[in-house]
């Protein structure tokens, strides 16, 4: 067997589980995702069971209990913990897992404010300023959901410096001095104060934790982790497999914008930093603070700056990840989660120093992928830690901030590329317990019962569970290691105007080497220099045995790194220097790296040069095979033979053979065109191949060719396709194969299309549209008056803006700001204020059976045409928090709906909705209601009387068909998926390209074909006044834009089938369909 695929058992690391075909066909809960279950309301035990049942309906393996905005039950209190225990019990009964989350919202570490009531445990920062305390006026505190806080000018004096800059703004001289010392000629006085984080409503009127302080984090573990262990300890490692920690961080490190500017800079600090720094480096950091800000003259680098960043990284990783990880190991539970700002050298330097060291204590090192981003570096860093420490997997918080209309196609694409980069534990963001108030704007997607497609989610989750059965088995095959360049970046963390260029260059190279290797299908691991001493045993780096290590343009290397590289070369392995050889060792000039480099390979820092050197380490290569047609006459690309730089791969070795998982790693530019790739995949060595179909749970032998010591698979891959292969060595595979395959038939697997006997586009066929739910009219523009005060009257205005007008009037925190959790806020005042909201309803026809859906119905009086209505709640709309009340019949004409809301700090003023059988004709910001139409066309429902509708609906048509085998295609649609039925029987689901299902017809007659479209609620609950069509960050403020970003006219999304289906007859016989 090939050298790179030899299974290494002798290192004593924990073996991964073995693959099971039974598990693949019907994966158990341990391979399935566990969404965040957002506890964001007043907890009720009676709601837990039906909510937990939805996770099983969705194909999930369990859930993570995650407190979010809106929790109104005291965090970690008796009632809260009773609900935790009941949830774990119910999960166990249903064969699910109950994961824990270690904080009240995020970032983790302050225990909902209980830890940081002790001010010694609050986040601290150095304020380095040209202004002596008391000489500058500071702004009021700003509040955010991060560790960052703004200076207040009330810190403890630490040191002062006389600073002299040369003509270029570089440090010429500096002298430590007293606070009250007079400024020397040619110098400028700079002061250093230690500021402590102030009370913030986001941290429940406390502050974020000092994550450099081991005692503070120990208090956090005692307050939170021990509490959960006391309640659920017997289930740790059984029903309760893991605890999720979220975005632990430091106050972001700052830099000067301009070296000669008079700017303030804040840097992380803790009480004993000076002492531990001296113990580690034999120096007093307070003697050298100016070197943290300014560049040295003569283009020298500062060792003190380098040491500062290194020590911050070490203190943080030791205090947080390693301490929490040790506690979890001792208590038989896995620590999972992710850091803050992981992807770039700059972002991780600012937020925590270095990601990999910070993750080294995690059992499940993790990532967070927001806005459907493609952060390859983030995933690779976590996967590398997983590989080197022999951890059980990589966890990912995925799908967050993608909005209501994020469809199944994109669910699969996002999950696939992450699976190819090692993600095994999927944590879906987000399943809301309630949509009440601000919760409905809490970073959707809404992955739960409020989305009408939720019971169809096994279509997605079954696929990933099957991928996991293979990707959790065996061991990773990775031959290439890459020294992580973040420590070189630290050297230049100085003024932007002086170091921005070299930092950008380092950043670009970091991105380039990552993507060159990944999309060149040369898998690799990053190597953290700070972890080498504990991982390198003289032969292997932890659990990994690399064959070549790359130094990707680093400026400095550690002495311990060079010693490892020397050992590595002595083993007969290779080291490759890209670009210039580092002239610094441990941030000090040295020839040590150059001396070592004389024994090593060298290449320019270009993609071509890198690929040429690493070709001998390649196991697989993916290239285009044939021309690619682009859906225009005579428009095609001849990419034949070019490397397909869009696929990511993971290779794993197990006893039977080698698993290969391939996935599209790039976002789609156009999901409406069917543009498959015809590929030739070449594997080194002679193998037989079995394709495991992760969508169906079946497997079949792949047709491959052998020649020149390699195996060739030709296959067609559609836009959302991924490929799971098991390669099994041929007997006698060590023999040299010289067969010439150039003249052999190279048919593309999956490309053979059946002959089409006839084709019919349904654009002229009559179609009915039937909705599963009542139609909906959004009411969110109202006239208003407060406490019967005519002077307060105004409008029409949007409802969230009205809410803020009167919160400001009463001195309440605005809901757009960081808010303390309801459980921390005493509702001292009775809701004695009355907010009147008047909506005008225009009816072109008489309408019956109309309901009003609204939140806080118990606090609202309802008047229609000035008559007070008896409030009879008949059910709810979408979520139990939105009650429905039957209204009297609406005659033709204008109607006035008046709501009198008992308004208070904890009352949510939200949009309301009219429900019923009607059409809504949208006219800018106004709507007219009409009786439901009788004729529809093949287009989106948003233009056919249902602009705000978000439920499921059916396009129904009849067509004359005779006996035969048929295909239906719907290539342009906006929906999570489409279920196709023929004469009431399910033909299949249209989800992924090429957007087709097949069906049999056994009798010549008129047949009913139904396209059951699963909806989303983006036009019902989305940011419908946001004018930015390219908005990707759907946080709560996306609903509160202003200026040119705001519109009173509704900004809606397309919904439904946007192009008429096509029916094709493939055969006169009806028995050819293959399930």
PDB file of N, CA and C in Angstrom, residues 455-538:
ATOM      1  N   UNK A 455     -40.271  19.768   9.083  1.00  0.00           N
ATOM      2  CA  UNK A 455     -40.371  18.303   9.069  1.00  0.00           C
ATOM      3  C   UNK A 455     -39.693  17.688   7.844  1.00  0.00           C
ATOM      4  N   UNK A 456     -39.332  18.503   6.872  1.00  0.00           N
ATOM      5  CA  UNK A 456     -38.603  18.020   5.692  1.00  0.00           C
ATOM      6  C   UNK A 456     -37.093  18.041   5.901  1.00  0.00           C
ATOM      7  N   UNK A 457     -36.638  18.528   7.053  1.00  0.00           N
ATOM      8  CA  UNK A 457     -35.201  18.713   7.227  1.00  0.00           C
ATOM      9  C   UNK A 457     -34.375  17.415   7.196  1.00  0.00           C
ATOM     10  N   UNK A 458     -34.963  16.242   7.455  1.00  0.00           N
ATOM     11  CA  UNK A 458     -34.160  15.027   7.263  1.00  0.00           C
ATOM     12  C   UNK A 458     -33.551  14.903   5.872  1.00  0.00           C
ATOM     13  N   UNK A 459     -34.147  15.550   4.868  1.00  0.00           N
ATOM     14  CA  UNK A 459     -33.541  15.563   3.532  1.00  0.00           C
ATOM     15  C   UNK A 459     -32.101  16.069   3.618  1.00  0.00           C
ATOM     16  N   UNK A 460     -31.865  17.067   4.462  1.00  0.00           N
ATOM     17  CA  UNK A 460     -30.525  17.625   4.648  1.00  0.00           C
ATOM     18  C   UNK A 460     -29.742  16.824   5.680  1.00  0.00           C
ATOM     19  N   UNK A 461     -30.339  16.613   6.838  1.00  0.00           N
ATOM     20  CA  UNK A 461     -29.577  16.064   7.953  1.00  0.00           C
ATOM     21  C   UNK A 461     -29.197  14.607   7.762  1.00  0.00           C
ATOM     22  N   UNK A 462     -30.047  13.811   7.100  1.00  0.00           N
ATOM     23  CA  UNK A 462     -29.683  12.417   6.829  1.00  0.00           C
ATOM     24  C   UNK A 462     -28.386  12.349   6.013  1.00  0.00           C
ATOM     25  N   UNK A 463     -28.256  13.243   5.054  1.00  0.00           N
ATOM     26  CA  UNK A 463     -27.037  13.284   4.230  1.00  0.00           C
ATOM     27  C   UNK A 463     -25.807  13.473   5.104  1.00  0.00           C
ATOM     28  N   UNK A 464     -25.835  14.482   5.975  1.00  0.00           N
ATOM     29  CA  UNK A 464     -24.644  14.762   6.779  1.00  0.00           C
ATOM     30  C   UNK A 464     -24.388  13.672   7.808  1.00  0.00           C
ATOM     31  N   UNK A 465     -25.442  13.058   8.312  1.00  0.00           N
ATOM     32  CA  UNK A 465     -25.246  11.941   9.237  1.00  0.00           C
ATOM     33  C   UNK A 465     -24.523  10.790   8.540  1.00  0.00           C
ATOM     34  N   UNK A 466     -24.890  10.548   7.287  1.00  0.00           N
ATOM     35  CA  UNK A 466     -24.218   9.467   6.544  1.00  0.00           C
ATOM     36  C   UNK A 466     -22.760   9.827   6.239  1.00  0.00           C
ATOM     37  N   UNK A 467     -22.519  11.076   5.895  1.00  0.00           N
ATOM     38  CA  UNK A 467     -21.128  11.501   5.693  1.00  0.00           C
ATOM     39  C   UNK A 467     -20.322  11.255   6.959  1.00  0.00           C
ATOM     40  N   UNK A 468     -20.924  11.563   8.106  1.00  0.00           N
ATOM     41  CA  UNK A 468     -20.219  11.399   9.378  1.00  0.00           C
ATOM     42  C   UNK A 468     -19.854   9.952   9.665  1.00  0.00           C
ATOM     43  N   UNK A 469     -20.687   9.014   9.249  1.00  0.00           N
ATOM     44  CA  UNK A 469     -20.373   7.611   9.540  1.00  0.00           C
ATOM     45  C   UNK A 469     -19.035   7.217   8.929  1.00  0.00           C
ATOM     46  N   UNK A 470     -18.688   7.840   7.810  1.00  0.00           N
ATOM     47  CA  UNK A 470     -17.386   7.575   7.193  1.00  0.00           C
ATOM     48  C   UNK A 470     -16.312   8.505   7.725  1.00  0.00           C
ATOM     49  N   UNK A 471     -16.632   9.806   7.862  1.00  0.00           N
ATOM     50  CA  UNK A 471     -15.610  10.783   8.237  1.00  0.00           C
ATOM     51  C   UNK A 471     -15.242  10.730   9.721  1.00  0.00           C
ATOM     52  N   UNK A 472     -16.001   9.987  10.511  1.00  0.00           N
ATOM     53  CA  UNK A 472     -15.623   9.758  11.906  1.00  0.00           C
ATOM     54  C   UNK A 472     -14.850   8.453  12.063  1.00  0.00           C
ATOM     55  N   UNK A 473     -14.711   7.701  10.997  1.00  0.00           N
ATOM     56  CA  UNK A 473     -14.011   6.424  11.087  1.00  0.00           C
ATOM     57  C   UNK A 473     -12.576   6.589  10.602  1.00  0.00           C
ATOM     58  N   UNK A 474     -11.728   5.688  11.022  1.00  0.00           N
ATOM     59  CA  UNK A 474     -10.351   5.704  10.554  1.00  0.00           C
ATOM     60  C   UNK A 474      -9.557   6.891  11.044  1.00  0.00           C
ATOM     61  N   UNK A 475      -8.510   7.237  10.258  1.00  0.00           N
ATOM     62  CA  UNK A 475      -7.581   8.303  10.629  1.00  0.00           C
ATOM     63  C   UNK A 475      -7.355   9.228   9.447  1.00  0.00           C
ATOM     64  N   UNK A 476      -7.075  10.482   9.724  1.00  0.00           N
ATOM     65  CA  UNK A 476      -6.828  11.416   8.617  1.00  0.00           C
ATOM     66  C   UNK A 476      -5.522  11.105   7.899  1.00  0.00           C
ATOM     67  N   UNK A 477      -5.533  11.254   6.595  1.00  0.00           N
ATOM     68  CA  UNK A 477      -4.328  11.102   5.782  1.00  0.00           C
ATOM     69  C   UNK A 477      -3.896  12.503   5.364  1.00  0.00           C
ATOM     70  N   UNK A 478      -2.880  13.029   6.029  1.00  0.00           N
ATOM     71  CA  UNK A 478      -2.369  14.366   5.752  1.00  0.00           C
ATOM     72  C   UNK A 478      -0.846  14.285   5.778  1.00  0.00           C
ATOM     73  N   UNK A 479      -0.216  14.611   4.672  1.00  0.00           N
ATOM     74  CA  UNK A 479       1.238  14.471   4.574  1.00  0.00           C
ATOM     75  C   UNK A 479       1.976  15.804   4.719  1.00  0.00           C
ATOM     76  N   UNK A 480       1.241  16.897   4.672  1.00  0.00           N
ATOM     77  CA  UNK A 480       1.865  18.214   4.606  1.00  0.00           C
ATOM     78  C   UNK A 480       1.539  19.010   5.866  1.00  0.00           C
ATOM     79  N   UNK A 481       2.552  19.596   6.476  1.00  0.00           N
ATOM     80  CA  UNK A 481       2.368  20.525   7.578  1.00  0.00           C
ATOM     81  C   UNK A 481       2.808  21.914   7.147  1.00  0.00           C
ATOM     82  N   UNK A 482       2.136  22.938   7.670  1.00  0.00           N
ATOM     83  CA  UNK A 482       2.457  24.324   7.334  1.00  0.00           C
ATOM     84  C   UNK A 482       2.612  25.113   8.632  1.00  0.00           C
ATOM     85  N   UNK A 483       3.786  25.716   8.824  1.00  0.00           N
ATOM     86  CA  UNK A 483       3.985  26.542  10.005  1.00  0.00           C
ATOM     87  C   UNK A 483       3.045  27.739   9.949  1.00  0.00           C
ATOM     88  N   UNK A 484       2.291  27.929  11.014  1.00  0.00           N
ATOM     89  CA  UNK A 484       1.339  29.043  11.048  1.00  0.00           C
ATOM     90  C   UNK A 484       2.102  30.362  11.190  1.00  0.00           C
ATOM     91  N   UNK A 485       1.800  31.351  10.344  1.00  0.00           N
ATOM     92  CA  UNK A 485       2.605  32.579  10.332  1.00  0.00           C
ATOM     93  C   UNK A 485       2.162  33.673  11.291  1.00  0.00           C
ATOM     94  N   UNK A 486       1.244  33.388  12.233  1.00  0.00           N
ATOM     95  CA  UNK A 486       0.694  34.461  13.055  1.00  0.00           C
ATOM     96  C   UNK A 486       1.766  35.142  13.898  1.00  0.00           C
ATOM     97  N   UNK A 487       2.793  34.399  14.341  1.00  0.00           N
ATOM     98  CA  UNK A 487       3.804  35.016  15.195  1.00  0.00           C
ATOM     99  C   UNK A 487       4.642  36.030  14.424  1.00  0.00           C
ATOM    100  N   UNK A 488       4.806  35.829  13.141  1.00  0.00           N
ATOM    101  CA  UNK A 488       5.471  36.849  12.323  1.00  0.00           C
ATOM    102  C   UNK A 488       4.597  38.099  12.229  1.00  0.00           C
ATOM    103  N   UNK A 489       3.286  37.896  12.202  1.00  0.00           N
ATOM    104  CA  UNK A 489       2.373  39.032  12.125  1.00  0.00           C
ATOM    105  C   UNK A 489       2.481  39.911  13.363  1.00  0.00           C
ATOM    106  N   UNK A 490       2.681  39.281  14.522  1.00  0.00           N
ATOM    107  CA  UNK A 490       2.777  40.054  15.764  1.00  0.00           C
ATOM    108  C   UNK A 490       3.861  41.128  15.700  1.00  0.00           C
ATOM    109  N   UNK A 491       4.939  40.816  15.014  1.00  0.00           N
ATOM    110  CA  UNK A 491       6.061  41.750  14.967  1.00  0.00           C
ATOM    111  C   UNK A 491       5.654  43.099  14.395  1.00  0.00           C
ATOM    112  N   UNK A 492       4.634  43.088  13.547  1.00  0.00           N
ATOM    113  CA  UNK A 492       4.258  44.306  12.820  1.00  0.00           C
ATOM    114  C   UNK A 492       2.896  44.836  13.264  1.00  0.00           C
ATOM    115  N   UNK A 493       2.507  44.467  14.469  1.00  0.00           N
ATOM    116  CA  UNK A 493       1.237  44.965  14.992  1.00  0.00           C
ATOM    117  C   UNK A 493       1.477  46.351  15.582  1.00  0.00           C
ATOM    118  N   UNK A 494       1.754  47.290  14.677  1.00  0.00           N
ATOM    119  CA  UNK A 494       2.080  48.649  15.060  1.00  0.00           C
ATOM    120  C   UNK A 494       1.219  49.643  14.311  1.00  0.00           C
ATOM    121  N   UNK A 495       1.674  50.881  14.180  1.00  0.00           N
ATOM    122  CA  UNK A 495       0.861  51.919  13.528  1.00  0.00           C
ATOM    123  C   UNK A 495       0.447  51.516  12.118  1.00  0.00           C
ATOM    124  N   UNK A 496      -0.804  51.763  11.800  1.00  0.00           N
ATOM    125  CA  UNK A 496      -1.330  51.357  10.494  1.00  0.00           C
ATOM    126  C   UNK A 496      -0.570  51.993   9.344  1.00  0.00           C
ATOM    127  N   UNK A 497      -0.206  53.265   9.511  1.00  0.00           N
ATOM    128  CA  UNK A 497       0.444  53.940   8.388  1.00  0.00           C
ATOM    129  C   UNK A 497       1.850  53.429   8.130  1.00  0.00           C
ATOM    130  N   UNK A 498       2.439  52.717   9.082  1.00  0.00           N
ATOM    131  CA  UNK A 498       3.794  52.194   8.908  1.00  0.00           C
ATOM    132  C   UNK A 498       3.832  50.686   8.682  1.00  0.00           C
ATOM    133  N   UNK A 499       2.880  49.952   9.270  1.00  0.00           N
ATOM    134  CA  UNK A 499       2.927  48.485   9.196  1.00  0.00           C
ATOM    135  C   UNK A 499       1.784  47.886   8.397  1.00  0.00           C
ATOM    136  N   UNK A 500       0.854  48.748   7.951  1.00  0.00           N
ATOM    137  CA  UNK A 500      -0.303  48.209   7.224  1.00  0.00           C
ATOM    138  C   UNK A 500       0.088  47.438   5.996  1.00  0.00           C
ATOM    139  N   UNK A 501       1.116  47.905   5.278  1.00  0.00           N
ATOM    140  CA  UNK A 501       1.523  47.233   4.041  1.00  0.00           C
ATOM    141  C   UNK A 501       2.051  45.832   4.270  1.00  0.00           C
ATOM    142  N   UNK A 502       2.974  45.680   5.218  1.00  0.00           N
ATOM    143  CA  UNK A 502       3.552  44.349   5.441  1.00  0.00           C
ATOM    144  C   UNK A 502       2.534  43.426   6.095  1.00  0.00           C
ATOM    145  N   UNK A 503       1.649  43.987   6.921  1.00  0.00           N
ATOM    146  CA  UNK A 503       0.603  43.134   7.499  1.00  0.00           C
ATOM    147  C   UNK A 503      -0.343  42.623   6.417  1.00  0.00           C
ATOM    148  N   UNK A 504      -0.665  43.481   5.479  1.00  0.00           N
ATOM    149  CA  UNK A 504      -1.525  43.055   4.373  1.00  0.00           C
ATOM    150  C   UNK A 504      -0.838  41.983   3.535  1.00  0.00           C
ATOM    151  N   UNK A 505       0.465  42.129   3.348  1.00  0.00           N
ATOM    152  CA  UNK A 505       1.202  41.120   2.584  1.00  0.00           C
ATOM    153  C   UNK A 505       1.205  39.780   3.303  1.00  0.00           C
ATOM    154  N   UNK A 506       1.440  39.791   4.611  1.00  0.00           N
ATOM    155  CA  UNK A 506       1.406  38.556   5.381  1.00  0.00           C
ATOM    156  C   UNK A 506       0.015  37.935   5.340  1.00  0.00           C
ATOM    157  N   UNK A 507      -1.004  38.776   5.430  1.00  0.00           N
ATOM    158  CA  UNK A 507      -2.384  38.303   5.387  1.00  0.00           C
ATOM    159  C   UNK A 507      -2.687  37.649   4.041  1.00  0.00           C
ATOM    160  N   UNK A 508      -2.256  38.311   2.966  1.00  0.00           N
ATOM    161  CA  UNK A 508      -2.505  37.781   1.628  1.00  0.00           C
ATOM    162  C   UNK A 508      -1.828  36.429   1.451  1.00  0.00           C
ATOM    163  N   UNK A 509      -0.604  36.324   1.930  1.00  0.00           N
ATOM    164  CA  UNK A 509       0.113  35.048   1.800  1.00  0.00           C
ATOM    165  C   UNK A 509      -0.550  33.948   2.608  1.00  0.00           C
ATOM    166  N   UNK A 510      -1.061  34.303   3.771  1.00  0.00           N
ATOM    167  CA  UNK A 510      -1.770  33.339   4.607  1.00  0.00           C
ATOM    168  C   UNK A 510      -2.982  32.783   3.865  1.00  0.00           C
ATOM    169  N   UNK A 511      -3.748  33.670   3.245  1.00  0.00           N
ATOM    170  CA  UNK A 511      -4.903  33.247   2.458  1.00  0.00           C
ATOM    171  C   UNK A 511      -4.479  32.440   1.246  1.00  0.00           C
ATOM    172  N   UNK A 512      -3.440  32.904   0.562  1.00  0.00           N
ATOM    173  CA  UNK A 512      -3.005  32.233  -0.667  1.00  0.00           C
ATOM    174  C   UNK A 512      -2.545  30.810  -0.401  1.00  0.00           C
ATOM    175  N   UNK A 513      -1.667  30.612   0.566  1.00  0.00           N
ATOM    176  CA  UNK A 513      -1.148  29.261   0.772  1.00  0.00           C
ATOM    177  C   UNK A 513      -2.266  28.320   1.193  1.00  0.00           C
ATOM    178  N   UNK A 514      -3.230  28.863   1.962  1.00  0.00           N
ATOM    179  CA  UNK A 514      -4.373  28.046   2.378  1.00  0.00           C
ATOM    180  C   UNK A 514      -5.178  27.586   1.169  1.00  0.00           C
ATOM    181  N   UNK A 515      -5.534  28.518   0.306  1.00  0.00           N
ATOM    182  CA  UNK A 515      -6.410  28.179  -0.813  1.00  0.00           C
ATOM    183  C   UNK A 515      -5.664  27.463  -1.932  1.00  0.00           C
ATOM    184  N   UNK A 516      -4.397  27.763  -2.150  1.00  0.00           N
ATOM    185  CA  UNK A 516      -3.632  27.009  -3.150  1.00  0.00           C
ATOM    186  C   UNK A 516      -3.627  25.525  -2.807  1.00  0.00           C
ATOM    187  N   UNK A 517      -3.347  25.224  -1.544  1.00  0.00           N
ATOM    188  CA  UNK A 517      -3.248  23.820  -1.141  1.00  0.00           C
ATOM    189  C   UNK A 517      -4.612  23.150  -1.105  1.00  0.00           C
ATOM    190  N   UNK A 518      -5.597  23.822  -0.505  1.00  0.00           N
ATOM    191  CA  UNK A 518      -6.908  23.190  -0.376  1.00  0.00           C
ATOM    192  C   UNK A 518      -7.538  22.925  -1.735  1.00  0.00           C
ATOM    193  N   UNK A 519      -7.559  23.940  -2.599  1.00  0.00           N
ATOM    194  CA  UNK A 519      -8.211  23.760  -3.898  1.00  0.00           C
ATOM    195  C   UNK A 519      -7.286  23.105  -4.915  1.00  0.00           C
ATOM    196  N   UNK A 520      -6.035  22.935  -4.554  1.00  0.00           N
ATOM    197  CA  UNK A 520      -5.146  22.082  -5.343  1.00  0.00           C
ATOM    198  C   UNK A 520      -5.183  20.647  -4.875  1.00  0.00           C
ATOM    199  N   UNK A 521      -6.070  20.373  -3.870  1.00  0.00           N
ATOM    200  CA  UNK A 521      -6.288  19.026  -3.321  1.00  0.00           C
ATOM    201  C   UNK A 521      -5.025  18.426  -2.723  1.00  0.00           C
ATOM    202  N   UNK A 522      -4.258  19.278  -2.081  1.00  0.00           N
ATOM    203  CA  UNK A 522      -3.102  18.856  -1.295  1.00  0.00           C
ATOM    204  C   UNK A 522      -3.415  19.192   0.160  1.00  0.00           C
ATOM    205  N   UNK A 523      -4.007  18.249   0.862  1.00  0.00           N
ATOM    206  CA  UNK A 523      -4.469  18.520   2.212  1.00  0.00           C
ATOM    207  C   UNK A 523      -3.278  18.766   3.130  1.00  0.00           C
ATOM    208  N   UNK A 524      -3.504  19.567   4.162  1.00  0.00           N
ATOM    209  CA  UNK A 524      -2.412  19.947   5.057  1.00  0.00           C
ATOM    210  C   UNK A 524      -2.983  20.275   6.425  1.00  0.00           C
ATOM    211  N   UNK A 525      -2.092  20.405   7.392  1.00  0.00           N
ATOM    212  CA  UNK A 525      -2.422  20.924   8.713  1.00  0.00           C
ATOM    213  C   UNK A 525      -1.545  22.134   8.995  1.00  0.00           C
ATOM    214  N   UNK A 526      -2.123  23.123   9.674  1.00  0.00           N
ATOM    215  CA  UNK A 526      -1.303  24.188  10.240  1.00  0.00           C
ATOM    216  C   UNK A 526      -0.558  23.652  11.458  1.00  0.00           C
ATOM    217  N   UNK A 527       0.579  24.227  11.734  1.00  0.00           N
ATOM    218  CA  UNK A 527       1.362  23.872  12.920  1.00  0.00           C
ATOM    219  C   UNK A 527       1.577  25.141  13.736  1.00  0.00           C
ATOM    220  N   UNK A 528       1.093  25.129  14.970  1.00  0.00           N
ATOM    221  CA  UNK A 528       1.309  26.249  15.882  1.00  0.00           C
ATOM    222  C   UNK A 528       2.677  26.113  16.522  1.00  0.00           C
ATOM    223  N   UNK A 529       3.495  27.153  16.351  1.00  0.00           N
ATOM    224  CA  UNK A 529       4.845  27.090  16.932  1.00  0.00           C
ATOM    225  C   UNK A 529       4.795  26.972  18.446  1.00  0.00           C
ATOM    226  N   UNK A 530       3.814  27.614  19.066  1.00  0.00           N
ATOM    227  CA  UNK A 530       3.726  27.573  20.517  1.00  0.00           C
ATOM    228  C   UNK A 530       3.368  26.207  21.065  1.00  0.00           C
ATOM    229  N   UNK A 531       2.841  25.313  20.213  1.00  0.00           N
ATOM    230  CA  UNK A 531       2.450  23.976  20.656  1.00  0.00           C
ATOM    231  C   UNK A 531       3.470  22.905  20.318  1.00  0.00           C
ATOM    232  N   UNK A 532       4.469  23.259  19.517  1.00  0.00           N
ATOM    233  CA  UNK A 532       5.466  22.264  19.107  1.00  0.00           C
ATOM    234  C   UNK A 532       6.159  21.612  20.296  1.00  0.00           C
ATOM    235  N   UNK A 533       6.597  22.361  21.319  1.00  0.00           N
ATOM    236  CA  UNK A 533       7.317  21.700  22.414  1.00  0.00           C
ATOM    237  C   UNK A 533       6.535  20.584  23.084  1.00  0.00           C
ATOM    238  N   UNK A 534       5.214  20.708  23.190  1.00  0.00           N
ATOM    239  CA  UNK A 534       4.452  19.644  23.855  1.00  0.00           C
ATOM    240  C   UNK A 534       3.989  18.557  22.892  1.00  0.00           C
ATOM    241  N   UNK A 535       4.005  18.822  21.600  1.00  0.00           N
ATOM    242  CA  UNK A 535       3.512  17.845  20.628  1.00  0.00           C
ATOM    243  C   UNK A 535       4.619  17.025  19.986  1.00  0.00           C
ATOM    244  N   UNK A 536       5.780  17.608  19.773  1.00  0.00           N
ATOM    245  CA  UNK A 536       6.838  16.927  19.021  1.00  0.00           C
ATOM    246  C   UNK A 536       7.562  15.922  19.906  1.00  0.00           C
ATOM    247  N   UNK A 537       7.571  14.661  19.472  1.00  0.00           N
ATOM    248  CA  UNK A 537       8.223  13.617  20.260  1.00  0.00           C
ATOM    249  C   UNK A 537       9.500  13.109  19.612  1.00  0.00           C
ATOM    250  N   UNK A 538       9.978  13.808  18.610  1.00  0.00           N
ATOM    251  CA  UNK A 538      11.189  13.387  17.910  1.00  0.00           C
ATOM    252  C   UNK A 538      10.895  12.693  16.601  1.00  0.00           C
TER     253      UNK A 538
END
